[in-house]
Short mmCIF file of N, CA, C and O in Angstrom, two decimals:
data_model
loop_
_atom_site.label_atom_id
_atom_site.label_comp_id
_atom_site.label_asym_id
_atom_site.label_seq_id
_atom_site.Cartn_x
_atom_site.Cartn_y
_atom_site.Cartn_z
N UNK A 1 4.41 11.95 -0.11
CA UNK A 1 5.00 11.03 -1.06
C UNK A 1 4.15 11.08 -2.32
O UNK A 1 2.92 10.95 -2.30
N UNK A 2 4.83 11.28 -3.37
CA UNK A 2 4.03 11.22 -4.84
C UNK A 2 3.64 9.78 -5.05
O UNK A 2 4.08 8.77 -4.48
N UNK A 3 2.35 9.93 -6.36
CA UNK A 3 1.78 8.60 -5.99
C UNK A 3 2.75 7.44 -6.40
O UNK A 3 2.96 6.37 -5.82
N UNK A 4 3.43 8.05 -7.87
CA UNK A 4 4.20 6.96 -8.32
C UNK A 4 5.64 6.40 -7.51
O UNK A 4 6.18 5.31 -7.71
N UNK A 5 6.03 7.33 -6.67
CA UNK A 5 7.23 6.37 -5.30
C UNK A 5 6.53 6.07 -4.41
O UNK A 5 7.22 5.93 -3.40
N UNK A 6 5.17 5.84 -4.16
CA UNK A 6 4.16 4.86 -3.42
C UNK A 6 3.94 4.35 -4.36
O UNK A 6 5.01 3.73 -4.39
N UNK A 7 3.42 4.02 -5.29
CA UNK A 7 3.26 2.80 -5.83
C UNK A 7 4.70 1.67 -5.71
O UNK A 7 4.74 0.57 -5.16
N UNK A 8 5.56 2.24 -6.29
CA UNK A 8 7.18 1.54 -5.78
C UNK A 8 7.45 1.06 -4.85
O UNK A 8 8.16 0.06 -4.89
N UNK A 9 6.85 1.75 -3.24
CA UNK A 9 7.21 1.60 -2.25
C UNK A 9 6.22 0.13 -1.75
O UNK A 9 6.43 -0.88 -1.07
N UNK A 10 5.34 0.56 -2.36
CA UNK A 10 4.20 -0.56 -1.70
C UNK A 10 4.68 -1.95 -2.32
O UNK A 10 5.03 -2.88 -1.60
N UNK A 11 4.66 -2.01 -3.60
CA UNK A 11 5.12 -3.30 -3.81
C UNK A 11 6.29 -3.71 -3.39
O UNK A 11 6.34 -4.82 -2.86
N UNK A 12 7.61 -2.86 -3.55
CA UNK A 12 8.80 -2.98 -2.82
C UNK A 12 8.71 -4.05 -1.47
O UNK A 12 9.25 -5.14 -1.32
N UNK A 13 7.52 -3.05 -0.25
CA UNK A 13 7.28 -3.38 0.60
C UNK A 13 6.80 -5.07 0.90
O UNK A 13 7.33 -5.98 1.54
N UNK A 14 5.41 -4.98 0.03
CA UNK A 14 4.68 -6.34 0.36
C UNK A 14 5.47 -7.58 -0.47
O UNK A 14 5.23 -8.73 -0.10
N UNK A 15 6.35 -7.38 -1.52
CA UNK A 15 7.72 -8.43 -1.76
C UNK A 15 8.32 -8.72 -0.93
O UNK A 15 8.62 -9.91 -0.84
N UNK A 16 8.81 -7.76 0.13
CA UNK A 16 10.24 -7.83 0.66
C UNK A 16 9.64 -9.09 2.21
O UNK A 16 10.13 -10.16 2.58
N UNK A 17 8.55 -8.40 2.67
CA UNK A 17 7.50 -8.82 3.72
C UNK A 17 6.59 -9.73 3.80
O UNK A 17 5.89 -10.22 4.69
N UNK A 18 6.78 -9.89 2.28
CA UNK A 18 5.75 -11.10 1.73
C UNK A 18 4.13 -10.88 2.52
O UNK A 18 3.45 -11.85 2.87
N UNK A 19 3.80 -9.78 2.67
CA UNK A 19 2.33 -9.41 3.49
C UNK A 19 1.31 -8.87 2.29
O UNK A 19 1.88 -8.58 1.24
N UNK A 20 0.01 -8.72 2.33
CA UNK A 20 -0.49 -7.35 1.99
C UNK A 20 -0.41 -6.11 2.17
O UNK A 20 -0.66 -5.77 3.33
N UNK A 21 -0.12 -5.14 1.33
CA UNK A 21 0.17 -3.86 1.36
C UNK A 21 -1.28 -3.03 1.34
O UNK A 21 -2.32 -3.66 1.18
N UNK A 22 -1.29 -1.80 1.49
CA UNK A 22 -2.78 -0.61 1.90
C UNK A 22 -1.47 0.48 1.10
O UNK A 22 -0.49 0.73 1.80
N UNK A 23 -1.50 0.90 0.08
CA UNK A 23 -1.76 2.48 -0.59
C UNK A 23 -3.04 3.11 -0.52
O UNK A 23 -4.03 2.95 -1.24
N UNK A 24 -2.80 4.07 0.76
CA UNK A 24 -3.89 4.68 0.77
C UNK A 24 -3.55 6.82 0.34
O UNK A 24 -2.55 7.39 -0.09
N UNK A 25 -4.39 7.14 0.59
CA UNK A 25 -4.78 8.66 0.28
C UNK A 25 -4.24 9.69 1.24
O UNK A 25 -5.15 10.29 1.81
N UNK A 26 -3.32 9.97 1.51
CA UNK A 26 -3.61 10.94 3.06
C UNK A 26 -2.95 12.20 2.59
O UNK A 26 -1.90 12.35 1.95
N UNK A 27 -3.99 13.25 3.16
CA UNK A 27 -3.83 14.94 2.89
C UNK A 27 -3.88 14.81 1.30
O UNK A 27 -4.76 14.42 0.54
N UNK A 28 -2.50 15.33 1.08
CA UNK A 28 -1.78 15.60 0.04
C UNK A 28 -1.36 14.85 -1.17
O UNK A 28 -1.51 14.94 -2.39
N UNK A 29 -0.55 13.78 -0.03
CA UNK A 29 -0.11 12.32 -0.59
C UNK A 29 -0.76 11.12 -0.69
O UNK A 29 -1.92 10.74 -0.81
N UNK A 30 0.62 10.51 -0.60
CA UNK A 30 0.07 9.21 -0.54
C UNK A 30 0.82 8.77 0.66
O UNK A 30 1.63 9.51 1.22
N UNK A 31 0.46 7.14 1.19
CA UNK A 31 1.14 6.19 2.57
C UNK A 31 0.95 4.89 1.87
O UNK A 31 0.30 4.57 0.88
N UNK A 32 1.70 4.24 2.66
CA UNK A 32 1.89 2.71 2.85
C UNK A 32 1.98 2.28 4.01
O UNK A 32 2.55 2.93 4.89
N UNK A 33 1.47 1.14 4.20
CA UNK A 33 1.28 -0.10 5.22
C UNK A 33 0.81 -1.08 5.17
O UNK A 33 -0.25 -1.23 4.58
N UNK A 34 1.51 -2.23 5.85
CA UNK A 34 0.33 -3.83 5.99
C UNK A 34 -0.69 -2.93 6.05
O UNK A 34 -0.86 -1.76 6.38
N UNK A 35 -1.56 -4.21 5.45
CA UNK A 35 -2.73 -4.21 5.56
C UNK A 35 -3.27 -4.53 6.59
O UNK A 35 -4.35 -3.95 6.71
N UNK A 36 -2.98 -5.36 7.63
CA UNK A 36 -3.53 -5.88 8.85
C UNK A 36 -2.93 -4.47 9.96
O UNK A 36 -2.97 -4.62 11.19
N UNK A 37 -2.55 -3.51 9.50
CA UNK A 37 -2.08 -2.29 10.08
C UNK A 37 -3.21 -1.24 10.05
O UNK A 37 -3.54 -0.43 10.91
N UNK A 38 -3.62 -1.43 9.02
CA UNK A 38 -5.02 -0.29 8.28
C UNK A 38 -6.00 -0.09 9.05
O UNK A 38 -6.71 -1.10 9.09
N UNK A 39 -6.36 0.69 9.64
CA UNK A 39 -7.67 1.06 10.47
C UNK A 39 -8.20 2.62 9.79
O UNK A 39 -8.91 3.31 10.52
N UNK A 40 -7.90 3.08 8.61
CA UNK A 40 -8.26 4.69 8.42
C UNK A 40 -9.55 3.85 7.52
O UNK A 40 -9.96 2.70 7.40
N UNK A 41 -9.89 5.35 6.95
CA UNK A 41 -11.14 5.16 5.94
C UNK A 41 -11.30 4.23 4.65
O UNK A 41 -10.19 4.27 4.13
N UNK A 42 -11.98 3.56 4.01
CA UNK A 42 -11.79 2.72 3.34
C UNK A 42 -11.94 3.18 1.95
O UNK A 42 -11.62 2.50 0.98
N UNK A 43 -12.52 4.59 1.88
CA UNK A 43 -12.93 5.21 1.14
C UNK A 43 -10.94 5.72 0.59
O UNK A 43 -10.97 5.68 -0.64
N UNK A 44 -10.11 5.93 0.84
CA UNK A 44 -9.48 6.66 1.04
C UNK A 44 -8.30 5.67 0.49
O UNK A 44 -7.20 6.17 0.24
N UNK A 45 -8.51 4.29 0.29
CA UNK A 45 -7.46 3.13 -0.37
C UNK A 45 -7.53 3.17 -1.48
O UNK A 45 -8.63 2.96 -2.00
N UNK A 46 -6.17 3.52 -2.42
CA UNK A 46 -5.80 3.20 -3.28
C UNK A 46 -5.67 2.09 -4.31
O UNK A 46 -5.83 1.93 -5.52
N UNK A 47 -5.23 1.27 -3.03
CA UNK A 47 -4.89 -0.05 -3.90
C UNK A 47 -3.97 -1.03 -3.22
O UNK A 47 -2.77 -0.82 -3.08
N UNK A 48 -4.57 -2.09 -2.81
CA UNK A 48 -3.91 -3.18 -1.95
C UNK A 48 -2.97 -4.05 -3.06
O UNK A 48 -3.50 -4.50 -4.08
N UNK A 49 -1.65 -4.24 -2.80
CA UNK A 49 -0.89 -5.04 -3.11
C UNK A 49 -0.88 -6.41 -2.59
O UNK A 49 -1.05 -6.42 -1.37
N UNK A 50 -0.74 -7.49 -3.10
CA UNK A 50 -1.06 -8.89 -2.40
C UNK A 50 0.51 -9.57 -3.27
O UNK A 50 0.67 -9.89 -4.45
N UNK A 51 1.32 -9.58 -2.31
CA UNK A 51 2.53 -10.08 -3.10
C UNK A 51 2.62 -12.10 -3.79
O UNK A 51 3.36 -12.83 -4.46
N UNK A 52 1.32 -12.17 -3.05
CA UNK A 52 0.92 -13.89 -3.34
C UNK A 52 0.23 -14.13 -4.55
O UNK A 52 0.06 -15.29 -4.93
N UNK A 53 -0.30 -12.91 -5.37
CA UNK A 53 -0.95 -12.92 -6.45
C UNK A 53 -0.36 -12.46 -7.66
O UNK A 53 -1.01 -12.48 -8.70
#
């Protein structure tokens, strides 16, 4: 996934879910997930979405 339809996706996400979101780094791309989902490297996060802020 390119970064900018993860960036879309993540906020998309943590709106819709009302959660914290994890854009993180992987291979190539990019991913999304809660944040309370996240167990990879920390080194490797993009940028947490907080849809409460």
């Amino acid at each position: 996934m390119s970064l900018s339809l993860a960036q879309r996706s993540a906020w998309s996400l943590a709106k819709t879910l009302m959660v914290c979101v994890t854009l993180f780094k992987a291979g190539s791309g990019f991913g999304v997930m809660p944040s309370s989902e996240f167990d990879g490297d920390p080194e490797s996060i993009v940028h947490e979405y907080d849809p409460w802020s």
